[in-house]
């Protein structure tokens, strides 16, 4: 990441990072200034947060969510953390450790939910029991646990650490499938509605690389390993494809996603299932759903009937071979 011999665009001091999208290098101080400004612009443009809000930040132990928690606290917001133990073997044990240390060292308030202890299942088991790919069972479970924790704790808003690379990759996938419902919902702010808290993504203008640099210059220790069962999933392939494009046309990734928000999202407004009134209450938990029983209640039911599945059973084939 160091930009040996290069000078900061702002102060001409030694640079720590070169950002081709901005045609410039930055020192540690001015990299932080850039990150603060980009987050502030996202918050302001989309009316994400106010200083009176009680904020709950979903923190995974990875660089993005720890960075956004750090940035919000530094900017003067009132933000507690939420960690969800997903039961993905050593990966979950280790990521939980990073979150707890971050919170303890700074005296921040951290809430934890453990899927096995609190809901009676874990991600490997849910994946097998529902025949969903692990990331789909995981995404569904996380969203619902986040919603419940934010509502139960009477928070005004839930923050996630999704960054520009994440959002561009999701947009790429949704566009390849022309999934209008998902495209219409792919917004950096989802307002509070019956049964859902307000949800926001303050890092949409910042890349993975910038967030890694933020953590480095701020001394934030985070889990570097990726989730073992996510290896090789489509989301990562979309990210790599966009990186190849961005390498030859710097800024193309940001233009793709930010251009979507600016010019396409307004056209799709009102086209999602929620907006067209196709949702009703789940007969078990009351959450909004398009079916009689929501996908999360089905997942809980099927997983509870299933014997616990060890994480090795859901590793992608290549990772399993390497272990054996
Ligand atoms: P991912 O779905 O893993 O790309 O993560 C997206 C965002 O969800 C992260 O930036 C966090 O804000 C949040 N998140 C992911 N995993 C967890 C977890 N185990 N506990 C709490 N928040 C999480
Ligand atoms: Fe969800 Fe890996 S963190 S499948
Ligand atoms: Zn500088
Ligand atoms: Zn339900």
Tab-separated table of C-alpha atoms and ligand atoms in Angstrom:
chain	number	residue	atom	x	y	z
A	1	UNK	CA	0.000	0.000	0.000
A	2	UNK	CA	2.935	2.365	0.639
A	3	UNK	CA	3.635	4.744	-2.186
A	4	UNK	CA	7.417	4.810	-1.809
A	5	UNK	CA	8.923	8.124	-2.895
A	6	UNK	CA	5.557	9.723	-3.769
A	7	UNK	CA	4.347	12.930	-2.195
A	8	UNK	CA	0.980	13.785	-0.672
A	9	UNK	CA	-1.128	15.876	-3.063
A	10	UNK	CA	-2.157	18.188	-0.208
A	11	UNK	CA	0.909	18.734	2.006
A	12	UNK	CA	3.748	17.292	-0.141
A	13	UNK	CA	4.750	15.051	2.814
A	14	UNK	CA	5.587	11.366	2.278
A	15	UNK	CA	2.561	9.526	0.866
A	16	UNK	CA	1.202	6.245	2.286
A	17	UNK	CA	-1.252	5.466	-0.505
A	18	UNK	CA	-1.839	6.263	-4.168
A	19	UNK	CA	-5.465	6.474	-5.331
A	20	UNK	CA	-5.757	6.364	-9.114
A	21	UNK	CA	-9.446	7.320	-8.972
A	22	UNK	CA	-8.391	10.638	-7.422
A	23	UNK	CA	-5.199	10.893	-9.579
A	24	UNK	CA	-3.257	11.517	-6.371
A	25	UNK	CA	-1.203	10.220	-3.464
A	26	UNK	CA	-1.997	11.004	0.173
A	27	UNK	CA	-0.135	11.003	3.504
A	28	UNK	CA	-1.718	9.358	6.572
A	29	UNK	CA	-3.343	12.607	7.746
A	30	UNK	CA	-4.788	13.579	4.376
A	31	UNK	CA	-5.967	10.045	3.651
A	32	UNK	CA	-8.012	10.291	6.861
A	33	UNK	CA	-9.299	13.696	5.805
A	34	UNK	CA	-10.417	12.234	2.468
A	35	UNK	CA	-12.192	9.322	4.205
A	36	UNK	CA	-13.941	11.652	6.664
A	37	UNK	CA	-15.122	13.904	3.850
A	38	UNK	CA	-16.395	11.021	1.720
A	39	UNK	CA	-18.347	9.558	4.643
A	40	UNK	CA	-19.754	12.977	5.570
A	41	UNK	CA	-20.857	13.526	1.958
A	42	UNK	CA	-22.663	10.155	1.839
A	43	UNK	CA	-24.377	10.879	5.177
A	44	UNK	CA	-25.457	14.327	4.023
A	45	UNK	CA	-26.477	13.439	0.437
A	46	UNK	CA	-28.749	10.633	1.615
A	47	UNK	CA	-29.815	12.076	4.966
A	48	UNK	CA	-28.469	8.979	6.703
A	49	UNK	CA	-27.794	10.068	10.291
A	50	UNK	CA	-28.166	12.897	12.742
A	51	UNK	CA	-26.134	13.577	15.866
A	52	UNK	CA	-29.215	12.925	18.032
A	53	UNK	CA	-29.722	9.426	16.629
A	54	UNK	CA	-29.003	6.335	18.715
A	55	UNK	CA	-27.012	4.279	16.230
A	56	UNK	CA	-26.329	0.526	16.209
A	57	UNK	CA	-23.346	-0.495	14.046
A	58	UNK	CA	-23.233	-4.131	12.872
A	59	UNK	CA	-19.577	-5.108	13.286
A	60	UNK	CA	-18.122	-8.308	11.869
A	61	UNK	CA	-14.483	-7.920	12.962
A	62	UNK	CA	-13.484	-7.054	9.376
A	63	UNK	CA	-11.907	-3.747	8.324
A	64	UNK	CA	-15.000	-2.009	6.948
A	65	UNK	CA	-17.341	-2.344	9.897
A	66	UNK	CA	-14.637	-1.583	12.495
A	67	UNK	CA	-13.582	1.428	10.414
A	68	UNK	CA	-17.126	2.798	10.121
A	69	UNK	CA	-17.678	2.396	13.864
A	70	UNK	CA	-14.381	4.231	14.503
A	71	UNK	CA	-15.233	6.986	11.997
A	72	UNK	CA	-18.707	7.555	13.450
A	73	UNK	CA	-17.422	7.765	17.029
A	74	UNK	CA	-14.626	10.090	15.935
A	75	UNK	CA	-17.144	12.309	14.143
A	76	UNK	CA	-19.186	12.615	17.362
A	77	UNK	CA	-22.075	10.211	16.697
A	78	UNK	CA	-23.564	8.029	19.462
A	79	UNK	CA	-22.896	4.528	18.195
A	80	UNK	CA	-23.054	1.120	19.911
A	81	UNK	CA	-21.847	-2.086	18.239
A	82	UNK	CA	-23.599	-5.364	17.452
A	83	UNK	CA	-21.695	-8.592	16.811
A	84	UNK	CA	-23.468	-11.733	15.617
A	85	UNK	CA	-21.777	-15.110	16.275
A	86	UNK	CA	-22.546	-17.130	13.158
A	87	UNK	CA	-21.048	-20.451	14.306
A	88	UNK	CA	-18.559	-20.662	11.431
A	89	UNK	CA	-15.886	-22.542	13.433
A	90	UNK	CA	-12.596	-20.798	14.218
A	91	UNK	CA	-13.410	-17.945	11.848
A	92	UNK	CA	-16.295	-16.830	14.055
A	93	UNK	CA	-14.289	-17.271	17.284
A	94	UNK	CA	-11.494	-15.178	15.889
A	95	UNK	CA	-13.654	-12.404	14.358
A	96	UNK	CA	-15.600	-12.046	17.627
A	97	UNK	CA	-12.278	-11.545	19.439
A	98	UNK	CA	-11.319	-8.612	17.187
A	99	UNK	CA	-14.671	-6.903	17.800
A	100	UNK	CA	-14.537	-7.371	21.578
A	101	UNK	CA	-10.970	-6.046	21.789
A	102	UNK	CA	-11.864	-2.999	19.658
A	103	UNK	CA	-14.841	-2.189	21.904
A	104	UNK	CA	-12.987	-2.851	25.193
A	105	UNK	CA	-9.968	-0.748	24.254
A	106	UNK	CA	-12.198	2.236	23.459
A	107	UNK	CA	-14.795	1.714	26.207
A	108	UNK	CA	-17.587	1.292	23.651
A	109	UNK	CA	-20.852	-0.502	24.228
A	110	UNK	CA	-21.061	-3.829	22.364
A	111	UNK	CA	-24.089	-6.091	22.101
A	112	UNK	CA	-23.630	-9.702	21.048
A	113	UNK	CA	-26.056	-12.237	19.649
A	114	UNK	CA	-25.072	-15.860	19.112
A	115	UNK	CA	-27.123	-17.773	16.559
A	116	UNK	CA	-26.600	-21.155	18.284
A	117	UNK	CA	-27.299	-19.876	21.827
A	118	UNK	CA	-30.076	-17.430	20.987
A	119	UNK	CA	-31.788	-19.018	17.984
A	120	UNK	CA	-30.746	-22.709	18.182
A	121	UNK	CA	-28.863	-22.968	14.886
A	122	UNK	CA	-25.648	-21.918	13.143
A	123	UNK	CA	-24.858	-21.071	9.527
A	124	UNK	CA	-23.416	-24.463	8.447
A	125	UNK	CA	-26.515	-26.217	9.843
A	126	UNK	CA	-28.957	-23.702	8.365
A	127	UNK	CA	-27.285	-24.016	4.986
A	128	UNK	CA	-27.592	-27.823	4.913
A	129	UNK	CA	-31.088	-27.857	6.416
A	130	UNK	CA	-32.517	-25.348	3.944
A	131	UNK	CA	-30.351	-26.364	0.946
A	132	UNK	CA	-29.415	-22.709	0.573
A	133	UNK	CA	-25.836	-21.763	-0.283
A	134	UNK	CA	-24.189	-20.763	3.017
A	135	UNK	CA	-23.920	-17.070	2.104
A	136	UNK	CA	-27.642	-16.920	1.391
A	137	UNK	CA	-28.557	-18.530	4.751
A	138	UNK	CA	-26.027	-16.214	6.372
A	139	UNK	CA	-27.274	-13.029	4.694
A	140	UNK	CA	-30.890	-13.804	5.567
A	141	UNK	CA	-30.050	-14.603	9.212
A	142	UNK	CA	-27.858	-11.534	9.666
A	143	UNK	CA	-30.460	-9.165	8.220
A	144	UNK	CA	-33.142	-10.491	10.547
A	145	UNK	CA	-30.944	-10.502	13.649
A	146	UNK	CA	-29.799	-6.932	12.863
A	147	UNK	CA	-33.419	-5.784	12.449
A	148	UNK	CA	-34.537	-7.381	15.703
A	149	UNK	CA	-31.572	-6.084	17.722
A	150	UNK	CA	-32.111	-2.545	16.413
A	151	UNK	CA	-35.857	-2.607	17.121
A	152	UNK	CA	-35.543	-4.296	20.545
A	153	UNK	CA	-32.817	-1.857	21.575
A	154	UNK	CA	-34.921	1.107	20.344
A	155	UNK	CA	-32.127	2.337	18.099
A	156	UNK	CA	-32.996	4.965	15.487
A	157	UNK	CA	-30.829	3.487	12.799
A	158	UNK	CA	-28.724	0.451	11.930
A	159	UNK	CA	-25.376	0.982	10.183
A	160	UNK	CA	-23.487	-1.626	8.150
A	161	UNK	CA	-19.956	-1.411	6.757
A	162	UNK	CA	-20.848	-2.099	3.105
A	163	UNK	CA	-18.341	-0.176	0.977
A	164	UNK	CA	-18.177	0.937	-2.654
A	165	UNK	CA	-16.679	-2.403	-3.795
A	166	UNK	CA	-19.454	-4.370	-2.049
A	167	UNK	CA	-22.238	-2.246	-3.473
A	168	UNK	CA	-20.770	-2.161	-6.989
A	169	UNK	CA	-20.425	-5.981	-6.957
A	170	UNK	CA	-24.044	-6.448	-5.811
A	171	UNK	CA	-25.184	-3.988	-8.473
A	172	UNK	CA	-23.182	-5.878	-11.102
A	173	UNK	CA	-24.873	-9.168	-10.120
A	174	UNK	CA	-28.347	-7.633	-10.020
A	175	UNK	CA	-27.762	-6.040	-13.422
A	176	UNK	CA	-26.497	-9.265	-15.012
A	177	UNK	CA	-29.796	-10.866	-13.949
A	178	UNK	CA	-31.885	-7.717	-14.571
A	179	UNK	CA	-33.365	-8.320	-11.145
A	180	UNK	CA	-35.609	-5.262	-10.997
A	181	UNK	CA	-36.902	-5.949	-7.482
A	182	UNK	CA	-33.378	-6.092	-6.029
A	183	UNK	CA	-32.209	-3.156	-8.160
A	184	UNK	CA	-35.102	-1.054	-6.897
A	185	UNK	CA	-34.144	-1.857	-3.293
A	186	UNK	CA	-30.383	-1.406	-3.673
A	187	UNK	CA	-30.252	1.941	-1.929
A	188	UNK	CA	-27.803	3.211	0.693
A	189	UNK	CA	-30.713	4.167	2.964
A	190	UNK	CA	-33.740	2.021	3.674
A	191	UNK	CA	-36.242	4.049	5.692
A	192	UNK	CA	-37.892	2.684	8.840
A	193	UNK	CA	-41.096	0.889	7.889
A	194	UNK	CA	-43.461	-1.360	9.779
A	195	UNK	CA	-41.262	-4.144	11.134
A	196	UNK	CA	-37.941	-2.833	9.753
A	197	UNK	CA	-35.579	-0.295	11.326
A	198	UNK	CA	-33.922	2.435	9.228
A	199	UNK	CA	-30.739	1.001	7.657
A	200	UNK	CA	-27.836	2.966	6.213
A	201	UNK	CA	-24.446	2.387	4.554
A	202	UNK	CA	-22.155	5.379	5.228
A	203	UNK	CA	-19.139	3.851	3.394
A	204	UNK	CA	-20.659	3.744	-0.101
A	205	UNK	CA	-18.201	6.361	-1.399
A	206	UNK	CA	-15.119	4.564	0.003
A	207	UNK	CA	-13.312	1.506	-1.357
A	208	UNK	CA	-12.008	-1.607	0.349
A	209	UNK	CA	-8.443	-0.395	-0.152
A	210	UNK	CA	-9.198	2.959	1.453
A	211	UNK	CA	-10.786	1.228	4.440
A	212	UNK	CA	-7.791	-1.088	4.854
A	213	UNK	CA	-5.586	2.026	4.797
A	214	UNK	CA	-7.833	3.758	7.373
A	215	UNK	CA	-7.423	0.791	9.733
A	216	UNK	CA	-3.676	0.731	9.202
A	217	UNK	CA	-3.092	4.415	9.933
A	218	UNK	CA	-5.506	4.363	12.893
A	219	UNK	CA	-3.979	1.196	14.405
A	220	UNK	CA	-7.171	-0.855	14.118
A	221	UNK	CA	-6.570	-4.596	14.277
A	222	UNK	CA	-9.050	-6.547	12.159
A	223	UNK	CA	-9.558	-10.070	10.850
A	224	UNK	CA	-7.806	-10.326	7.511
A	225	UNK	CA	-8.966	-13.831	6.542
A	226	UNK	CA	-12.104	-14.033	4.475
A	227	UNK	CA	-14.963	-16.250	5.606
A	228	UNK	CA	-13.881	-19.826	4.677
A	229	UNK	CA	-17.278	-20.854	3.341
A	230	UNK	CA	-17.696	-17.755	1.169
A	231	UNK	CA	-14.542	-18.541	-0.886
A	232	UNK	CA	-15.273	-18.657	-4.607
A	233	UNK	CA	-18.820	-17.278	-4.351
A	234	UNK	CA	-20.261	-15.141	-7.150
A	235	UNK	CA	-20.003	-11.915	-5.182
A	236	UNK	CA	-16.196	-12.304	-5.045
A	237	UNK	CA	-16.077	-13.070	-8.774
A	238	UNK	CA	-18.064	-9.877	-9.518
A	239	UNK	CA	-15.661	-7.900	-7.322
A	240	UNK	CA	-12.650	-9.288	-9.185
A	241	UNK	CA	-14.234	-8.537	-12.577
A	242	UNK	CA	-14.901	-4.939	-11.573
A	243	UNK	CA	-11.320	-4.621	-10.309
A	244	UNK	CA	-10.041	-5.738	-13.714
A	245	UNK	CA	-12.181	-3.058	-15.390
A	246	UNK	CA	-11.133	-0.425	-12.847
A	247	UNK	CA	-7.476	-1.284	-13.371
A	248	UNK	CA	-7.689	-0.305	-17.032
A	249	UNK	CA	-10.173	2.573	-16.502
A	250	UNK	CA	-9.533	4.026	-13.018
A	251	UNK	CA	-12.768	5.337	-11.529
A	252	UNK	CA	-15.030	3.094	-13.646
A	253	UNK	CA	-16.226	1.137	-10.599
A	254	UNK	CA	-17.193	4.290	-8.698
A	255	UNK	CA	-18.867	5.755	-11.809
A	256	UNK	CA	-20.869	2.526	-12.284
A	257	UNK	CA	-22.265	2.511	-8.744
A	258	UNK	CA	-22.526	6.228	-7.988
A	259	UNK	CA	-24.008	6.799	-11.479
A	260	UNK	CA	-26.626	4.144	-10.707
A	261	UNK	CA	-27.614	5.994	-7.524
A	262	UNK	CA	-27.713	9.294	-9.332
A	263	UNK	CA	-29.451	8.377	-12.573
A	264	UNK	CA	-30.985	4.875	-12.446
A	265	UNK	CA	-32.273	4.522	-8.866
A	266	UNK	CA	-34.754	7.430	-9.273
A	267	UNK	CA	-36.203	5.707	-12.367
A	268	UNK	CA	-36.671	2.441	-10.437
A	269	UNK	CA	-38.270	4.118	-7.422
A	270	UNK	CA	-41.560	2.427	-6.497
A	271	UNK	CA	-40.781	-0.806	-8.372
A	272	UNK	CA	-39.867	-3.058	-5.376
A	273	UNK	CA	-42.242	-5.603	-3.820
A	274	UNK	CA	-42.420	-3.481	-0.669
A	275	UNK	CA	-43.307	-0.352	-2.625
A	276	UNK	CA	-45.964	-2.093	-4.705
A	277	UNK	CA	-47.740	-3.383	-1.567
A	278	UNK	CA	-47.059	-7.091	-2.156
A	279	UNK	CA	-45.908	-7.658	1.440
A	280	UNK	CA	-48.000	-8.945	4.342
A	281	UNK	CA	-47.250	-10.133	7.888
A	282	UNK	CA	-45.577	-13.503	8.483
A	283	UNK	CA	-48.140	-15.630	10.353
A	284	UNK	CA	-45.461	-16.682	12.896
A	285	UNK	CA	-43.310	-13.642	13.614
A	286	UNK	CA	-45.285	-10.782	12.061
A	287	UNK	CA	-42.381	-9.608	9.880
A	288	UNK	CA	-43.210	-8.338	6.407
A	289	UNK	CA	-42.990	-11.131	3.782
A	290	UNK	CA	-44.333	-12.089	0.357
A	291	UNK	CA	-45.262	-15.633	1.635
A	292	UNK	CA	-47.482	-16.895	4.457
A	293	UNK	CA	-44.464	-17.780	6.619
A	294	UNK	CA	-41.302	-15.707	6.141
A	295	UNK	CA	-38.026	-17.220	4.921
A	296	UNK	CA	-36.363	-16.704	8.318
A	297	UNK	CA	-39.093	-18.572	10.248
A	298	UNK	CA	-38.775	-21.424	7.707
A	299	UNK	CA	-35.012	-21.401	8.174
A	300	UNK	CA	-35.336	-21.594	11.983
A	301	UNK	CA	-37.855	-24.459	11.751
A	302	UNK	CA	-35.815	-26.563	9.322
A	303	UNK	CA	-32.500	-25.909	11.121
A	304	UNK	CA	-33.944	-26.840	14.543
A	305	UNK	CA	-34.954	-30.263	13.165
A	306	UNK	CA	-31.475	-30.865	11.714
A	307	UNK	CA	-28.445	-32.344	13.512
A	308	UNK	CA	-25.667	-29.736	13.934
A	309	UNK	CA	-23.435	-29.651	10.852
A	310	UNK	CA	-19.682	-29.005	11.307
A	311	UNK	CA	-18.210	-26.169	9.267
A	312	UNK	CA	-16.015	-28.569	7.175
A	313	UNK	CA	-19.184	-30.001	5.603
A	314	UNK	CA	-20.062	-26.709	3.915
A	315	UNK	CA	-16.605	-25.580	2.805
A	316	UNK	CA	-16.258	-25.038	-0.935
A	317	UNK	CA	-14.814	-28.176	-2.647
A	318	UNK	CA	-11.337	-26.670	-3.205
A	319	UNK	CA	-10.930	-25.670	0.463
A	320	UNK	CA	-12.053	-29.158	1.569
A	321	UNK	CA	-9.375	-30.781	-0.610
A	322	UNK	CA	-6.657	-28.531	0.806
A	323	UNK	CA	-7.591	-29.559	4.360
A	324	UNK	CA	-7.719	-33.320	3.661
B	1	LIG	P1	-20.865	-9.102	4.576
B	1	LIG	O1	-22.285	-9.500	4.403
B	1	LIG	O2	-20.034	-10.135	5.259
B	1	LIG	O3	-20.250	-8.503	3.357
B	1	LIG	O4	-20.915	-7.907	5.620
B	1	LIG	C1	-21.556	-6.712	5.344
B	1	LIG	C2	-21.759	-5.937	6.619
B	1	LIG	O5	-22.612	-6.675	7.498
B	1	LIG	C3	-20.488	-5.701	7.409
B	1	LIG	O6	-19.806	-4.549	6.970
B	1	LIG	C4	-21.019	-5.535	8.803
B	1	LIG	O7	-21.549	-4.241	8.993
B	1	LIG	C5	-22.169	-6.515	8.834
B	1	LIG	N1	-21.767	-7.851	9.357
B	1	LIG	C6	-21.292	-8.909	8.674
B	1	LIG	N2	-21.066	-9.965	9.475
B	1	LIG	C7	-21.433	-9.576	10.724
B	1	LIG	C8	-21.463	-10.199	12.010
B	1	LIG	N3	-21.066	-11.469	12.178
B	1	LIG	N4	-21.902	-9.493	13.057
B	1	LIG	C9	-22.312	-8.210	12.917
B	1	LIG	N5	-22.314	-7.564	11.727
B	1	LIG	C10	-21.877	-8.228	10.654
B	2	LIG	FE1	-21.689	-15.358	5.926
B	2	LIG	FE2	-19.405	-16.420	5.544
B	2	LIG	S1	-19.849	-14.686	6.741
B	2	LIG	S2	-21.245	-17.135	4.793
B	3	LIG	ZN1	-0.639	15.252	3.379
B	4	LIG	ZN1	-41.558	-15.042	10.241
